[in-house]
Amino acid sequence: MKQEWQSFWLAVGFLTRIPMPVKIDYSQSLMNRSSLYFPLVGLLLGGLYGALFAGLAVFWSLPVCIGLVLAFHLWITGAFHEDGLADSMDALGGGYTVVRRLEIMKDSRIGTYGAVALIVALGLKALLLMDADPVWLALLMTPAISRLTPLLLMRFLPYVTDPDTSKSKPVAEAFSGQRLLLAALFTVVVALLFSVWLPALLAVVLVALLWGASLKRQLGGYTGDALGASVVFTELVFLLALTL
């Protein structure tokens, strides 16, 4: 139980800026185990977003509330997944070989492809959230559903980034099928409880298959940035399906 408790808080610290209130006996194994809790951390983030939205809605209009919630999201997560999206789009859009794509992905500077992808993704997310009914449900469920997709990619694709420099190394090794199953079951149960299982299934499966196939073809596998991009893609597909 102590190891699982630490794994949970390690996942919180990895995915957010929330301080860890417990001492972590860090190890590679513990970091690998923490991936199980990604959907749970997403659900907790969704709870924060929903509560913040409810409080803001007392004072401001819907567009202002959505903008403030998105700003809070970018702050509390450190724009972790959005950074992965921008790097992935720069790499796949500007590189013509696997080696060159990986080099671009490690470059901290943002290019045209990455900037355009961020603008489109954030703008579309804001519009979809404004169209969602109820908004609180979309805010609650989107982070939880979307954080299952990178676990599928980690399990079924090889890891291709230089392990000495990649920020994704701690969660890119030895992710067991048993823990993937547990994470998937948790996500399915939550989706069923809130009656969003069909949009959730569509989003996770569609992004995992299409983005996974694209990564396999263009990189030979996944990188940490590609995992981050998968979260953003899943969010958008989920919201598109939810607002049909």
Short mmCIF file of C-alpha atoms in Angstrom, two decimals:
data_model
loop_
_atom_site.label_atom_id
_atom_site.label_comp_id
_atom_site.label_asym_id
_atom_site.label_seq_id
_atom_site.Cartn_x
_atom_site.Cartn_y
_atom_site.Cartn_z
CA MET A 1 0.00 0.00 0.00
CA LYS A 2 2.84 2.39 0.77
CA GLN A 3 4.31 1.82 -2.67
CA GLU A 4 0.95 2.43 -4.39
CA TRP A 5 0.38 5.57 -2.31
CA GLN A 6 3.75 6.89 -3.40
CA SER A 7 3.06 5.88 -6.99
CA PHE A 8 -0.13 7.91 -6.97
CA TRP A 9 1.58 11.04 -5.65
CA LEU A 10 4.43 10.54 -8.09
CA ALA A 11 1.86 10.58 -10.91
CA VAL A 12 0.38 13.78 -9.47
CA GLY A 13 3.82 15.39 -9.35
CA PHE A 14 4.68 14.22 -12.85
CA LEU A 15 1.51 15.50 -14.52
CA THR A 16 0.83 18.66 -12.49
CA ARG A 17 2.39 21.44 -10.46
CA ILE A 18 0.61 20.22 -7.31
CA PRO A 19 3.19 19.74 -4.50
CA MET A 20 3.60 16.18 -3.26
CA PRO A 21 2.72 16.05 0.48
CA VAL A 22 4.48 12.73 1.05
CA LYS A 23 8.10 11.65 0.88
CA ILE A 24 8.77 9.65 -2.26
CA ASP A 25 11.30 6.81 -2.26
CA TYR A 26 12.02 7.42 -5.93
CA SER A 27 13.00 4.52 -8.17
CA GLN A 28 12.58 3.60 -11.82
CA SER A 29 10.13 0.89 -10.82
CA LEU A 30 8.01 3.31 -8.81
CA MET A 31 7.87 5.74 -11.71
CA ASN A 32 6.79 2.95 -14.04
CA ARG A 33 4.04 1.96 -11.61
CA SER A 34 2.77 5.53 -11.35
CA SER A 35 1.39 5.42 -14.91
CA LEU A 36 -1.57 3.42 -13.59
CA TYR A 37 -2.86 6.56 -11.89
CA PHE A 38 -2.82 8.89 -14.90
CA PRO A 39 -6.60 8.64 -15.48
CA LEU A 40 -7.25 9.18 -11.77
CA VAL A 41 -5.06 12.29 -11.76
CA GLY A 42 -7.00 13.42 -14.81
CA LEU A 43 -10.27 12.97 -12.94
CA LEU A 44 -8.94 15.01 -10.02
CA LEU A 45 -7.92 17.76 -12.42
CA GLY A 46 -11.36 17.61 -13.98
CA GLY A 47 -12.89 18.08 -10.55
CA LEU A 48 -10.79 21.19 -10.04
CA TYR A 49 -11.79 22.55 -13.45
CA GLY A 50 -15.47 21.89 -12.81
CA ALA A 51 -15.38 23.50 -9.37
CA LEU A 52 -13.50 26.52 -10.70
CA PHE A 53 -16.00 26.92 -13.52
CA ALA A 54 -18.93 26.79 -11.09
CA GLY A 55 -17.38 29.52 -8.97
CA LEU A 56 -16.47 31.73 -11.92
CA ALA A 57 -19.92 31.37 -13.50
CA VAL A 58 -21.40 33.38 -10.65
CA PHE A 59 -19.55 36.47 -11.84
CA TRP A 60 -18.72 36.14 -15.55
CA SER A 61 -20.13 35.01 -18.87
CA LEU A 62 -19.54 31.55 -20.34
CA PRO A 63 -16.70 32.53 -22.74
CA VAL A 64 -14.81 34.34 -19.97
CA CYS A 65 -15.23 31.39 -17.60
CA ILE A 66 -13.98 28.91 -20.21
CA GLY A 67 -10.98 31.12 -20.97
CA LEU A 68 -10.07 31.38 -17.28
CA VAL A 69 -10.45 27.63 -16.75
CA LEU A 70 -8.19 26.93 -19.73
CA ALA A 71 -5.63 29.39 -18.36
CA PHE A 72 -5.76 27.58 -15.02
CA HIS A 73 -5.36 24.24 -16.81
CA LEU A 74 -2.24 25.45 -18.63
CA TRP A 75 -0.79 26.72 -15.37
CA ILE A 76 -1.50 23.74 -13.14
CA THR A 77 -0.24 21.23 -15.73
CA GLY A 78 2.65 23.39 -16.89
CA ALA A 79 1.22 23.10 -20.42
CA PHE A 80 2.83 19.65 -20.32
CA HIS A 81 0.75 18.01 -23.02
CA GLU A 82 0.42 21.13 -25.14
CA ASP A 83 4.21 21.33 -25.25
CA GLY A 84 4.24 17.75 -26.53
CA LEU A 85 1.71 18.65 -29.21
CA ALA A 86 3.76 21.61 -30.43
CA ASP A 87 7.01 19.64 -30.51
CA SER A 88 5.36 16.71 -32.29
CA MET A 89 3.82 18.89 -34.98
CA ASP A 90 7.10 20.73 -35.57
CA ALA A 91 8.94 17.43 -35.86
CA LEU A 92 6.50 15.62 -38.12
CA GLY A 93 5.83 18.70 -40.22
CA GLY A 94 9.42 19.83 -40.65
CA GLY A 95 11.47 16.64 -40.61
CA TYR A 96 12.00 14.32 -43.56
CA THR A 97 13.88 11.54 -41.80
CA VAL A 98 13.41 9.83 -38.45
CA VAL A 99 16.69 11.22 -37.16
CA ARG A 100 15.78 14.77 -38.17
CA ARG A 101 12.29 14.48 -36.67
CA LEU A 102 13.72 13.35 -33.35
CA GLU A 103 16.22 16.22 -33.43
CA ILE A 104 13.45 18.76 -34.01
CA MET A 105 11.37 17.21 -31.25
CA LYS A 106 14.15 17.83 -28.74
CA ASP A 107 14.54 21.47 -29.78
CA SER A 108 12.98 23.75 -27.15
CA ARG A 109 12.12 26.40 -29.74
CA ILE A 110 8.64 26.39 -31.27
CA GLY A 111 8.15 26.54 -35.03
CA THR A 112 5.29 27.39 -37.34
CA TYR A 113 3.72 23.93 -37.26
CA GLY A 114 3.78 23.84 -33.48
CA ALA A 115 2.41 27.37 -33.08
CA VAL A 116 -0.44 26.74 -35.51
CA ALA A 117 -1.27 23.42 -33.81
CA LEU A 118 -1.46 25.09 -30.40
CA ILE A 119 -3.68 27.92 -31.64
CA VAL A 120 -6.05 25.53 -33.39
CA ALA A 121 -6.14 23.03 -30.50
CA LEU A 122 -6.76 25.58 -27.76
CA GLY A 123 -9.26 27.54 -29.86
CA LEU A 124 -11.20 24.43 -30.83
CA LYS A 125 -11.17 23.17 -27.24
CA ALA A 126 -12.60 26.47 -26.00
CA LEU A 127 -15.34 26.45 -28.65
CA LEU A 128 -16.29 22.85 -27.90
CA LEU A 129 -16.43 23.48 -24.16
CA MET A 130 -18.73 26.45 -24.76
CA ASP A 131 -20.97 24.18 -26.84
CA ALA A 132 -21.00 21.38 -24.25
CA ASP A 133 -24.11 20.78 -22.16
CA PRO A 134 -23.49 20.60 -19.29
CA VAL A 135 -20.10 22.29 -19.30
CA TRP A 136 -19.12 20.92 -15.90
CA LEU A 137 -19.44 17.34 -17.19
CA ALA A 138 -17.15 18.04 -20.14
CA LEU A 139 -14.61 19.70 -17.85
CA LEU A 140 -14.76 16.81 -15.39
CA MET A 141 -14.48 13.93 -17.83
CA THR A 142 -12.15 15.21 -20.55
CA PRO A 143 -8.91 15.04 -18.51
CA ALA A 144 -9.67 11.55 -17.19
CA ILE A 145 -10.61 10.01 -20.54
CA SER A 146 -7.70 11.56 -22.42
CA ARG A 147 -5.01 10.24 -20.09
CA LEU A 148 -5.76 6.63 -20.94
CA THR A 149 -4.57 6.98 -24.55
CA PRO A 150 -0.84 7.48 -23.79
CA LEU A 151 -0.90 4.31 -21.69
CA LEU A 152 -2.08 2.32 -24.72
CA LEU A 153 0.68 3.82 -26.86
CA MET A 154 3.28 3.06 -24.20
CA ARG A 155 2.16 -0.54 -24.01
CA PHE A 156 1.90 -1.36 -27.72
CA LEU A 157 4.55 0.80 -29.42
CA PRO A 158 8.34 0.79 -29.00
CA TYR A 159 10.10 3.71 -27.40
CA VAL A 160 12.31 5.54 -29.89
CA THR A 161 13.76 8.63 -28.19
CA ASP A 162 17.28 8.79 -26.82
CA PRO A 163 16.83 7.41 -23.27
CA ASP A 164 19.62 9.61 -21.89
CA THR A 165 17.87 12.89 -22.71
CA SER A 166 14.16 12.14 -22.88
CA LYS A 167 11.86 13.59 -20.25
CA SER A 168 9.51 10.63 -20.79
CA LYS A 169 12.05 7.97 -19.81
CA PRO A 170 10.67 7.41 -16.28
CA VAL A 171 7.27 6.29 -17.59
CA ALA A 172 8.40 4.74 -20.85
CA GLU A 173 9.71 1.44 -19.61
CA ALA A 174 8.14 -1.77 -18.31
CA PHE A 175 4.50 -0.65 -18.22
CA SER A 176 2.69 -3.91 -17.52
CA GLY A 177 -0.43 -5.15 -19.22
CA GLN A 178 -2.04 -5.77 -15.84
CA ARG A 179 -1.70 -2.13 -14.80
CA LEU A 180 -2.95 -0.99 -18.20
CA LEU A 181 -6.02 -3.16 -17.69
CA LEU A 182 -6.63 -1.62 -14.26
CA ALA A 183 -6.30 1.90 -15.67
CA ALA A 184 -8.66 1.03 -18.51
CA LEU A 185 -11.23 -0.48 -16.14
CA PHE A 186 -11.13 2.62 -13.95
CA THR A 187 -11.69 4.85 -16.97
CA VAL A 188 -14.53 2.67 -18.28
CA VAL A 189 -16.29 2.66 -14.89
CA VAL A 190 -16.04 6.45 -14.61
CA ALA A 191 -17.30 6.87 -18.19
CA LEU A 192 -20.24 4.55 -17.49
CA LEU A 193 -21.13 6.35 -14.25
CA PHE A 194 -21.41 9.66 -16.10
CA SER A 195 -22.99 8.13 -19.24
CA VAL A 196 -20.20 9.22 -21.59
CA TRP A 197 -18.87 5.77 -22.42
CA LEU A 198 -19.55 5.99 -26.16
CA PRO A 199 -17.70 9.33 -26.75
CA ALA A 200 -14.93 8.07 -24.46
CA LEU A 201 -14.53 4.78 -26.32
CA LEU A 202 -14.57 6.54 -29.68
CA ALA A 203 -11.97 9.10 -28.64
CA VAL A 204 -9.48 6.72 -27.01
CA VAL A 205 -9.68 4.00 -29.67
CA LEU A 206 -9.64 6.39 -32.62
CA VAL A 207 -6.65 8.41 -31.41
CA ALA A 208 -4.73 5.36 -30.22
CA LEU A 209 -5.14 3.66 -33.60
CA LEU A 210 -4.66 6.63 -35.95
CA TRP A 211 -2.01 8.54 -34.00
CA GLY A 212 -0.29 5.28 -33.09
CA ALA A 213 -0.17 4.21 -36.74
CA SER A 214 1.19 7.63 -37.75
CA LEU A 215 3.91 7.45 -35.09
CA LYS A 216 4.86 3.93 -36.11
CA ARG A 217 5.15 4.98 -39.74
CA GLN A 218 6.98 8.28 -39.23
CA LEU A 219 9.08 7.61 -36.11
CA GLY A 220 9.07 3.86 -35.62
CA GLY A 221 7.43 4.26 -32.22
CA TYR A 222 6.50 6.87 -29.64
CA THR A 223 8.27 9.65 -27.78
CA GLY A 224 7.35 11.59 -24.67
CA ASP A 225 6.15 14.50 -26.79
CA ALA A 226 4.01 12.14 -28.86
CA LEU A 227 2.35 10.90 -25.68
CA GLY A 228 1.52 14.47 -24.73
CA ALA A 229 0.06 15.11 -28.17
CA SER A 230 -2.12 12.02 -27.83
CA VAL A 231 -3.73 13.52 -24.72
CA VAL A 232 -4.64 16.73 -26.58
CA PHE A 233 -5.97 14.80 -29.58
CA THR A 234 -8.10 12.59 -27.34
CA GLU A 235 -9.51 15.63 -25.56
CA LEU A 236 -10.60 17.16 -28.85
CA VAL A 237 -12.13 13.98 -30.28
CA PHE A 238 -13.93 13.31 -27.00
CA LEU A 239 -15.37 16.83 -26.93
CA LEU A 240 -16.36 16.58 -30.60
CA ALA A 241 -18.23 13.34 -29.90
CA LEU A 242 -19.74 14.71 -26.69
CA THR A 243 -21.18 17.77 -28.42
CA LEU A 244 -22.77 15.95 -31.38
#
